[in-house]
Amino acid sequence: MTPEAKSHAIAAGVILVAAILVIYFLPTIVIGIGQYSPILGFVVGALLLLGFFAVFWLRARYQKNRRGE
């Protein structure tokens, strides 16, 4: 395995583990915040879910700029 491929695999693993942890604890976080403010609970939940996709979008942009496209 090349160092570049190893780096990509480690990055994907870290992102996957972080996503699993966020999704696992998401209901607890949203319910806890929702007891204070339901709107804030919704916003935090939506931001956490959208953050998952934002990470992949930013990673794709970074790789595209790195390759010079």
PDB file of N, CA, C and O in Angstrom:
ATOM      1  N   MET A   1       0.850  -1.174   0.000  1.00  0.00           N
ATOM      2  CA  MET A   1       0.000   0.000   0.000  1.00  0.00           C
ATOM      3  C   MET A   1       0.897   1.239   0.000  1.00  0.00           C
ATOM      4  O   MET A   1       1.793   1.361   0.820  1.00  0.00           O
ATOM      5  N   THR A   2       0.616   2.148  -0.914  1.00  0.00           N
ATOM      6  CA  THR A   2       1.428   3.360  -1.016  1.00  0.00           C
ATOM      7  C   THR A   2       1.109   4.291   0.156  1.00  0.00           C
ATOM      8  O   THR A   2       0.028   4.202   0.752  1.00  0.00           O
ATOM      9  N   PRO A   3       2.034   5.171   0.485  1.00  0.00           N
ATOM     10  CA  PRO A   3       1.768   6.116   1.583  1.00  0.00           C
ATOM     11  C   PRO A   3       0.527   6.986   1.325  1.00  0.00           C
ATOM     12  O   PRO A   3      -0.208   7.304   2.252  1.00  0.00           O
ATOM     13  N   GLU A   4       0.316   7.348   0.060  1.00  0.00           N
ATOM     14  CA  GLU A   4      -0.858   8.170  -0.264  1.00  0.00           C
ATOM     15  C   GLU A   4      -2.149   7.388  -0.035  1.00  0.00           C
ATOM     16  O   GLU A   4      -3.109   7.914   0.521  1.00  0.00           O
ATOM     17  N   ALA A   5      -2.169   6.130  -0.448  1.00  0.00           N
ATOM     18  CA  ALA A   5      -3.355   5.290  -0.250  1.00  0.00           C
ATOM     19  C   ALA A   5      -3.596   5.056   1.239  1.00  0.00           C
ATOM     20  O   ALA A   5      -4.747   5.041   1.697  1.00  0.00           O
ATOM     21  N   LYS A   6      -2.526   4.893   1.995  1.00  0.00           N
ATOM     22  CA  LYS A   6      -2.654   4.700   3.440  1.00  0.00           C
ATOM     23  C   LYS A   6      -3.238   5.952   4.090  1.00  0.00           C
ATOM     24  O   LYS A   6      -4.098   5.874   4.967  1.00  0.00           O
ATOM     25  N   SER A   7      -2.789   7.112   3.629  1.00  0.00           N
ATOM     26  CA  SER A   7      -3.302   8.373   4.150  1.00  0.00           C
ATOM     27  C   SER A   7      -4.792   8.522   3.855  1.00  0.00           C
ATOM     28  O   SER A   7      -5.555   8.944   4.729  1.00  0.00           O
ATOM     29  N   HIS A   8      -5.197   8.163   2.648  1.00  0.00           N
ATOM     30  CA  HIS A   8      -6.609   8.238   2.290  1.00  0.00           C
ATOM     31  C   HIS A   8      -7.448   7.276   3.132  1.00  0.00           C
ATOM     32  O   HIS A   8      -8.552   7.618   3.560  1.00  0.00           O
ATOM     33  N   ALA A   9      -6.929   6.100   3.371  1.00  0.00           N
ATOM     34  CA  ALA A   9      -7.654   5.113   4.167  1.00  0.00           C
ATOM     35  C   ALA A   9      -7.806   5.575   5.613  1.00  0.00           C
ATOM     36  O   ALA A   9      -8.875   5.418   6.216  1.00  0.00           O
ATOM     37  N   ILE A  10      -6.763   6.158   6.170  1.00  0.00           N
ATOM     38  CA  ILE A  10      -6.824   6.663   7.544  1.00  0.00           C
ATOM     39  C   ILE A  10      -7.821   7.809   7.635  1.00  0.00           C
ATOM     40  O   ILE A  10      -8.635   7.867   8.562  1.00  0.00           O
ATOM     41  N   ALA A  11      -7.788   8.732   6.670  1.00  0.00           N
ATOM     42  CA  ALA A  11      -8.721   9.857   6.667  1.00  0.00           C
ATOM     43  C   ALA A  11     -10.164   9.361   6.562  1.00  0.00           C
ATOM     44  O   ALA A  11     -11.048   9.838   7.287  1.00  0.00           O
ATOM     45  N   ALA A  12     -10.407   8.394   5.683  1.00  0.00           N
ATOM     46  CA  ALA A  12     -11.758   7.850   5.543  1.00  0.00           C
ATOM     47  C   ALA A  12     -12.197   7.159   6.822  1.00  0.00           C
ATOM     48  O   ALA A  12     -13.358   7.278   7.237  1.00  0.00           O
ATOM     49  N   GLY A  13     -11.294   6.457   7.472  1.00  0.00           N
ATOM     50  CA  GLY A  13     -11.615   5.791   8.732  1.00  0.00           C
ATOM     51  C   GLY A  13     -11.964   6.772   9.829  1.00  0.00           C
ATOM     52  O   GLY A  13     -12.921   6.566  10.582  1.00  0.00           O
ATOM     53  N   VAL A  14     -11.196   7.846   9.924  1.00  0.00           N
ATOM     54  CA  VAL A  14     -11.469   8.869  10.944  1.00  0.00           C
ATOM     55  C   VAL A  14     -12.823   9.525  10.689  1.00  0.00           C
ATOM     56  O   VAL A  14     -13.618   9.721  11.624  1.00  0.00           O
ATOM     57  N   ILE A  15     -13.103   9.847   9.433  1.00  0.00           N
ATOM     58  CA  ILE A  15     -14.393  10.457   9.095  1.00  0.00           C
ATOM     59  C   ILE A  15     -15.534   9.503   9.404  1.00  0.00           C
ATOM     60  O   ILE A  15     -16.568   9.904   9.959  1.00  0.00           O
ATOM     61  N   LEU A  16     -15.360   8.235   9.083  1.00  0.00           N
ATOM     62  CA  LEU A  16     -16.405   7.242   9.333  1.00  0.00           C
ATOM     63  C   LEU A  16     -16.663   7.069  10.824  1.00  0.00           C
ATOM     64  O   LEU A  16     -17.821   7.044  11.265  1.00  0.00           O
ATOM     65  N   VAL A  17     -15.615   6.964  11.624  1.00  0.00           N
ATOM     66  CA  VAL A  17     -15.781   6.817  13.072  1.00  0.00           C
ATOM     67  C   VAL A  17     -16.449   8.058  13.665  1.00  0.00           C
ATOM     68  O   VAL A  17     -17.353   7.950  14.498  1.00  0.00           O
ATOM     69  N   ALA A  18     -16.029   9.239  13.230  1.00  0.00           N
ATOM     70  CA  ALA A  18     -16.646  10.478  13.728  1.00  0.00           C
ATOM     71  C   ALA A  18     -18.125  10.532  13.357  1.00  0.00           C
ATOM     72  O   ALA A  18     -18.963  10.914  14.186  1.00  0.00           O
ATOM     73  N   ALA A  19     -18.454  10.132  12.127  1.00  0.00           N
ATOM     74  CA  ALA A  19     -19.851  10.148  11.689  1.00  0.00           C
ATOM     75  C   ALA A  19     -20.677   9.163  12.499  1.00  0.00           C
ATOM     76  O   ALA A  19     -21.809   9.473  12.904  1.00  0.00           O
ATOM     77  N   ILE A  20     -20.138   7.986  12.754  1.00  0.00           N
ATOM     78  CA  ILE A  20     -20.862   6.992  13.549  1.00  0.00           C
ATOM     79  C   ILE A  20     -21.111   7.514  14.956  1.00  0.00           C
ATOM     80  O   ILE A  20     -22.217   7.361  15.499  1.00  0.00           O
ATOM     81  N   LEU A  21     -20.116   8.145  15.558  1.00  0.00           N
ATOM     82  CA  LEU A  21     -20.290   8.681  16.911  1.00  0.00           C
ATOM     83  C   LEU A  21     -21.333   9.796  16.948  1.00  0.00           C
ATOM     84  O   LEU A  21     -22.163   9.842  17.859  1.00  0.00           O
ATOM     85  N   VAL A  22     -21.288  10.675  15.955  1.00  0.00           N
ATOM     86  CA  VAL A  22     -22.266  11.770  15.915  1.00  0.00           C
ATOM     87  C   VAL A  22     -23.673  11.218  15.737  1.00  0.00           C
ATOM     88  O   VAL A  22     -24.600  11.618  16.446  1.00  0.00           O
ATOM     89  N   ILE A  23     -23.833  10.269  14.819  1.00  0.00           N
ATOM     90  CA  ILE A  23     -25.166   9.712  14.576  1.00  0.00           C
ATOM     91  C   ILE A  23     -25.649   8.916  15.788  1.00  0.00           C
ATOM     92  O   ILE A  23     -26.831   8.951  16.123  1.00  0.00           O
ATOM     93  N   TYR A  24     -24.745   8.228  16.479  1.00  0.00           N
ATOM     94  CA  TYR A  24     -25.125   7.459  17.662  1.00  0.00           C
ATOM     95  C   TYR A  24     -25.618   8.373  18.783  1.00  0.00           C
ATOM     96  O   TYR A  24     -26.613   8.082  19.453  1.00  0.00           O
ATOM     97  N   PHE A  25     -24.916   9.475  19.014  1.00  0.00           N
ATOM     98  CA  PHE A  25     -25.272  10.374  20.106  1.00  0.00           C
ATOM     99  C   PHE A  25     -26.228  11.485  19.689  1.00  0.00           C
ATOM    100  O   PHE A  25     -26.651  12.285  20.531  1.00  0.00           O
ATOM    101  N   LEU A  26     -26.585  11.570  18.427  1.00  0.00           N
ATOM    102  CA  LEU A  26     -27.443  12.647  17.929  1.00  0.00           C
ATOM    103  C   LEU A  26     -28.782  12.731  18.661  1.00  0.00           C
ATOM    104  O   LEU A  26     -29.169  13.826  19.080  1.00  0.00           O
ATOM    105  N   PRO A  27     -29.511  11.626  18.846  1.00  0.00           N
ATOM    106  CA  PRO A  27     -30.797  11.751  19.556  1.00  0.00           C
ATOM    107  C   PRO A  27     -30.646  12.304  20.974  1.00  0.00           C
ATOM    108  O   PRO A  27     -31.433  13.157  21.402  1.00  0.00           O
ATOM    109  N   THR A  28     -29.622  11.849  21.688  1.00  0.00           N
ATOM    110  CA  THR A  28     -29.397  12.336  23.048  1.00  0.00           C
ATOM    111  C   THR A  28     -29.081  13.828  23.048  1.00  0.00           C
ATOM    112  O   THR A  28     -29.602  14.587  23.883  1.00  0.00           O
ATOM    113  N   ILE A  29     -28.250  14.244  22.121  1.00  0.00           N
ATOM    114  CA  ILE A  29     -27.876  15.655  22.031  1.00  0.00           C
ATOM    115  C   ILE A  29     -29.093  16.512  21.696  1.00  0.00           C
ATOM    116  O   ILE A  29     -29.345  17.533  22.341  1.00  0.00           O
ATOM    117  N   VAL A  30     -29.864  16.086  20.685  1.00  0.00           N
ATOM    118  CA  VAL A  30     -31.016  16.876  20.244  1.00  0.00           C
ATOM    119  C   VAL A  30     -32.088  16.931  21.331  1.00  0.00           C
ATOM    120  O   VAL A  30     -32.684  17.984  21.568  1.00  0.00           O
ATOM    121  N   ILE A  31     -32.339  15.812  21.997  1.00  0.00           N
ATOM    122  CA  ILE A  31     -33.346  15.808  23.067  1.00  0.00           C
ATOM    123  C   ILE A  31     -32.899  16.702  24.219  1.00  0.00           C
ATOM    124  O   ILE A  31     -33.700  17.464  24.782  1.00  0.00           O
ATOM    125  N   GLY A  32     -31.623  16.625  24.575  1.00  0.00           N
ATOM    126  CA  GLY A  32     -31.107  17.468  25.659  1.00  0.00           C
ATOM    127  C   GLY A  32     -31.227  18.950  25.334  1.00  0.00           C
ATOM    128  O   GLY A  32     -31.672  19.751  26.154  1.00  0.00           O
ATOM    129  N   ILE A  33     -30.854  19.325  24.133  1.00  0.00           N
ATOM    130  CA  ILE A  33     -30.959  20.730  23.731  1.00  0.00           C
ATOM    131  C   ILE A  33     -32.417  21.099  23.511  1.00  0.00           C
ATOM    132  O   ILE A  33     -32.832  22.219  23.805  1.00  0.00           O
ATOM    133  N   GLY A  34     -33.201  20.142  22.993  1.00  0.00           N
ATOM    134  CA  GLY A  34     -34.621  20.402  22.739  1.00  0.00           C
ATOM    135  C   GLY A  34     -35.423  20.681  23.987  1.00  0.00           C
ATOM    136  O   GLY A  34     -36.461  21.337  23.927  1.00  0.00           O
ATOM    137  N   GLN A  35     -34.974  20.194  25.139  1.00  0.00           N
ATOM    138  CA  GLN A  35     -35.660  20.506  26.394  1.00  0.00           C
ATOM    139  C   GLN A  35     -35.485  21.980  26.751  1.00  0.00           C
ATOM    140  O   GLN A  35     -36.341  22.579  27.389  1.00  0.00           O
ATOM    141  N   TYR A  36     -34.379  22.542  26.317  1.00  0.00           N
ATOM    142  CA  TYR A  36     -34.129  23.964  26.535  1.00  0.00           C
ATOM    143  C   TYR A  36     -34.876  24.793  25.491  1.00  0.00           C
ATOM    144  O   TYR A  36     -35.562  25.751  25.822  1.00  0.00           O
ATOM    145  N   SER A  37     -34.723  24.403  24.218  1.00  0.00           N
ATOM    146  CA  SER A  37     -35.374  25.103  23.126  1.00  0.00           C
ATOM    147  C   SER A  37     -35.551  24.136  21.959  1.00  0.00           C
ATOM    148  O   SER A  37     -34.553  23.681  21.391  1.00  0.00           O
ATOM    149  N   PRO A  38     -36.797  23.829  21.589  1.00  0.00           N
ATOM    150  CA  PRO A  38     -37.024  22.899  20.478  1.00  0.00           C
ATOM    151  C   PRO A  38     -36.429  23.384  19.154  1.00  0.00           C
ATOM    152  O   PRO A  38     -35.898  22.585  18.379  1.00  0.00           O
ATOM    153  N   ILE A  39     -36.476  24.658  18.909  1.00  0.00           N
ATOM    154  CA  ILE A  39     -35.927  25.197  17.665  1.00  0.00           C
ATOM    155  C   ILE A  39     -34.409  25.031  17.654  1.00  0.00           C
ATOM    156  O   ILE A  39     -33.827  24.630  16.640  1.00  0.00           O
ATOM    157  N   LEU A  40     -33.773  25.314  18.781  1.00  0.00           N
ATOM    158  CA  LEU A  40     -32.328  25.153  18.874  1.00  0.00           C
ATOM    159  C   LEU A  40     -31.940  23.679  18.729  1.00  0.00           C
ATOM    160  O   LEU A  40     -30.939  23.356  18.085  1.00  0.00           O
ATOM    161  N   GLY A  41     -32.734  22.790  19.282  1.00  0.00           N
ATOM    162  CA  GLY A  41     -32.494  21.358  19.124  1.00  0.00           C
ATOM    163  C   GLY A  41     -32.545  20.948  17.665  1.00  0.00           C
ATOM    164  O   GLY A  41     -31.706  20.183  17.183  1.00  0.00           O
ATOM    165  N   PHE A  42     -33.536  21.457  16.933  1.00  0.00           N
ATOM    166  CA  PHE A  42     -33.647  21.166  15.505  1.00  0.00           C
ATOM    167  C   PHE A  42     -32.451  21.704  14.748  1.00  0.00           C
ATOM    168  O   PHE A  42     -31.871  21.011  13.900  1.00  0.00           O
ATOM    169  N   VAL A  43     -32.060  22.927  15.039  1.00  0.00           N
ATOM    170  CA  VAL A  43     -30.936  23.558  14.335  1.00  0.00           C
ATOM    171  C   VAL A  43     -29.647  22.785  14.582  1.00  0.00           C
ATOM    172  O   VAL A  43     -28.886  22.505  13.647  1.00  0.00           O
ATOM    173  N   VAL A  44     -29.392  22.415  15.830  1.00  0.00           N
ATOM    174  CA  VAL A  44     -28.174  21.671  16.150  1.00  0.00           C
ATOM    175  C   VAL A  44     -28.188  20.311  15.459  1.00  0.00           C
ATOM    176  O   VAL A  44     -27.184  19.888  14.879  1.00  0.00           O
ATOM    177  N   GLY A  45     -29.324  19.619  15.483  1.00  0.00           N
ATOM    178  CA  GLY A  45     -29.429  18.333  14.806  1.00  0.00           C
ATOM    179  C   GLY A  45     -29.192  18.454  13.314  1.00  0.00           C
ATOM    180  O   GLY A  45     -28.472  17.644  12.715  1.00  0.00           O
ATOM    181  N   ALA A  46     -29.793  19.464  12.707  1.00  0.00           N
ATOM    182  CA  ALA A  46     -29.618  19.672  11.265  1.00  0.00           C
ATOM    183  C   ALA A  46     -28.163  20.002  10.939  1.00  0.00           C
ATOM    184  O   ALA A  46     -27.609  19.491   9.954  1.00  0.00           O
ATOM    185  N   LEU A  47     -27.530  20.830  11.745  1.00  0.00           N
ATOM    186  CA  LEU A  47     -26.127  21.189  11.495  1.00  0.00           C
ATOM    187  C   LEU A  47     -25.200  19.989  11.639  1.00  0.00           C
ATOM    188  O   LEU A  47     -24.257  19.836  10.864  1.00  0.00           O
ATOM    189  N   LEU A  48     -25.479  19.125  12.613  1.00  0.00           N
ATOM    190  CA  LEU A  48     -24.642  17.938  12.777  1.00  0.00           C
ATOM    191  C   LEU A  48     -24.783  17.000  11.584  1.00  0.00           C
ATOM    192  O   LEU A  48     -23.797  16.447  11.101  1.00  0.00           O
ATOM    193  N   LEU A  49     -25.998  16.826  11.091  1.00  0.00           N
ATOM    194  CA  LEU A  49     -26.204  15.965   9.928  1.00  0.00           C
ATOM    195  C   LEU A  49     -25.624  16.586   8.661  1.00  0.00           C
ATOM    196  O   LEU A  49     -25.004  15.900   7.850  1.00  0.00           O
ATOM    197  N   LEU A  50     -25.813  17.881   8.488  1.00  0.00           N
ATOM    198  CA  LEU A  50     -25.256  18.543   7.308  1.00  0.00           C
ATOM    199  C   LEU A  50     -23.728  18.607   7.367  1.00  0.00           C
ATOM    200  O   LEU A  50     -23.068  18.600   6.331  1.00  0.00           O
ATOM    201  N   GLY A  51     -23.196  18.658   8.575  1.00  0.00           N
ATOM    202  CA  GLY A  51     -21.752  18.670   8.738  1.00  0.00           C
ATOM    203  C   GLY A  51     -21.096  17.420   8.179  1.00  0.00           C
ATOM    204  O   GLY A  51     -19.993  17.452   7.639  1.00  0.00           O
ATOM    205  N   PHE A  52     -21.797  16.292   8.300  1.00  0.00           N
ATOM    206  CA  PHE A  52     -21.298  15.032   7.742  1.00  0.00           C
ATOM    207  C   PHE A  52     -21.078  15.161   6.236  1.00  0.00           C
ATOM    208  O   PHE A  52     -20.047  14.768   5.701  1.00  0.00           O
ATOM    209  N   PHE A  53     -22.045  15.735   5.541  1.00  0.00           N
ATOM    210  CA  PHE A  53     -21.924  15.905   4.099  1.00  0.00           C
ATOM    211  C   PHE A  53     -20.938  17.020   3.747  1.00  0.00           C
ATOM    212  O   PHE A  53     -20.250  16.947   2.735  1.00  0.00           O
ATOM    213  N   ALA A  54     -20.854  18.036   4.590  1.00  0.00           N
ATOM    214  CA  ALA A  54     -19.920  19.134   4.339  1.00  0.00           C
ATOM    215  C   ALA A  54     -18.476  18.650   4.391  1.00  0.00           C
ATOM    216  O   ALA A  54     -17.633  19.116   3.612  1.00  0.00           O
ATOM    217  N   VAL A  55     -18.185  17.702   5.266  1.00  0.00           N
ATOM    218  CA  VAL A  55     -16.824  17.158   5.353  1.00  0.00           C
ATOM    219  C   VAL A  55     -16.437  16.509   4.032  1.00  0.00           C
ATOM    220  O   VAL A  55     -15.339  16.730   3.509  1.00  0.00           O
ATOM    221  N   PHE A  56     -17.339  15.704   3.465  1.00  0.00           N
ATOM    222  CA  PHE A  56     -17.033  15.048   2.200  1.00  0.00           C
ATOM    223  C   PHE A  56     -16.941  16.052   1.056  1.00  0.00           C
ATOM    224  O   PHE A  56     -16.107  15.917   0.162  1.00  0.00           O
ATOM    225  N   TRP A  57     -17.782  17.070   1.078  1.00  0.00           N
ATOM    226  CA  TRP A  57     -17.741  18.097   0.039  1.00  0.00           C
ATOM    227  C   TRP A  57     -16.411  18.866   0.101  1.00  0.00           C
ATOM    228  O   TRP A  57     -15.765  19.083  -0.926  1.00  0.00           O
ATOM    229  N   LEU A  58     -16.000  19.249   1.313  1.00  0.00           N
ATOM    230  CA  LEU A  58     -14.736  19.969   1.467  1.00  0.00           C
ATOM    231  C   LEU A  58     -13.547  19.091   1.088  1.00  0.00           C
ATOM    232  O   LEU A  58     -12.590  19.561   0.464  1.00  0.00           O
ATOM    233  N   ARG A  59     -13.613  17.820   1.431  1.00  0.00           N
ATOM    234  CA  ARG A  59     -12.524  16.897   1.077  1.00  0.00           C
ATOM    235  C   ARG A  59     -12.417  16.744  -0.447  1.00  0.00           C
ATOM    236  O   ARG A  59     -11.314  16.738  -0.997  1.00  0.00           O
ATOM    237  N   ALA A  60     -13.560  16.663  -1.114  1.00  0.00           N
ATOM    238  CA  ALA A  60     -13.547  16.553  -2.578  1.00  0.00           C
ATOM    239  C   ALA A  60     -12.972  17.820  -3.210  1.00  0.00           C
ATOM    240  O   ALA A  60     -12.198  17.749  -4.169  1.00  0.00           O
ATOM    241  N   ARG A  61     -13.336  18.985  -2.689  1.00  0.00           N
ATOM    242  CA  ARG A  61     -12.791  20.241  -3.217  1.00  0.00           C
ATOM    243  C   ARG A  61     -11.286  20.315  -3.007  1.00  0.00           C
ATOM    244  O   ARG A  61     -10.535  20.750  -3.872  1.00  0.00           O
ATOM    245  N   TYR A  62     -10.839  19.885  -1.834  1.00  0.00           N
ATOM    246  CA  TYR A  62      -9.408  19.907  -1.531  1.00  0.00           C
ATOM    247  C   TYR A  62      -8.649  19.003  -2.493  1.00  0.00           C
ATOM    248  O   TYR A  62      -7.607  19.381  -3.032  1.00  0.00           O
ATOM    249  N   GLN A  63      -9.171  17.802  -2.715  1.00  0.00           N
ATOM    250  CA  GLN A  63      -8.496  16.874  -3.616  1.00  0.00           C
ATOM    251  C   GLN A  63      -8.511  17.387  -5.046  1.00  0.00           C
ATOM    252  O   GLN A  63      -7.546  17.208  -5.784  1.00  0.00           O
ATOM    253  N   LYS A  64      -9.613  18.009  -5.443  1.00  0.00           N
ATOM    254  CA  LYS A  64      -9.708  18.549  -6.806  1.00  0.00           C
ATOM    255  C   LYS A  64      -8.669  19.671  -6.991  1.00  0.00           C
ATOM    256  O   LYS A  64      -7.974  19.726  -8.005  1.00  0.00           O
ATOM    257  N   ASN A  65      -8.540  20.560  -5.995  1.00  0.00           N
ATOM    258  CA  ASN A  65      -7.560  21.651  -6.091  1.00  0.00           C
ATOM    259  C   ASN A  65      -6.127  21.109  -6.029  1.00  0.00           C
ATOM    260  O   ASN A  65      -5.234  21.677  -6.654  1.00  0.00           O
ATOM    261  N   ARG A  66      -5.933  20.040  -5.296  1.00  0.00           N
ATOM    262  CA  ARG A  66      -4.596  19.456  -5.169  1.00  0.00           C
ATOM    263  C   ARG A  66      -4.132  18.816  -6.472  1.00  0.00           C
ATOM    264  O   ARG A  66      -2.947  18.835  -6.791  1.00  0.00           O
ATOM    265  N   ARG A  67      -5.079  18.268  -7.224  1.00  0.00           N
ATOM    266  CA  ARG A  67      -4.740  17.646  -8.502  1.00  0.00           C
ATOM    267  C   ARG A  67      -4.603  18.686  -9.604  1.00  0.00           C
ATOM    268  O   ARG A  67      -4.163  18.376 -10.700  1.00  0.00           O
ATOM    269  N   GLY A  68      -5.039  19.917  -9.353  1.00  0.00           N
ATOM    270  CA  GLY A  68      -4.897  20.982 -10.335  1.00  0.00           C
ATOM    271  C   GLY A  68      -6.010  21.041 -11.358  1.00  0.00           C
ATOM    272  O   GLY A  68      -5.819  21.573 -12.439  1.00  0.00           O
ATOM    273  N   GLU A  69      -7.144  20.508 -11.032  1.00  0.00           N
ATOM    274  CA  GLU A  69      -8.268  20.553 -11.990  1.00  0.00           C
ATOM    275  C   GLU A  69      -9.026  21.847 -11.864  1.00  0.00           C
ATOM    276  O   GLU A  69      -9.084  22.504 -10.924  1.00  0.00           O
TER     277      GLU A  69
END
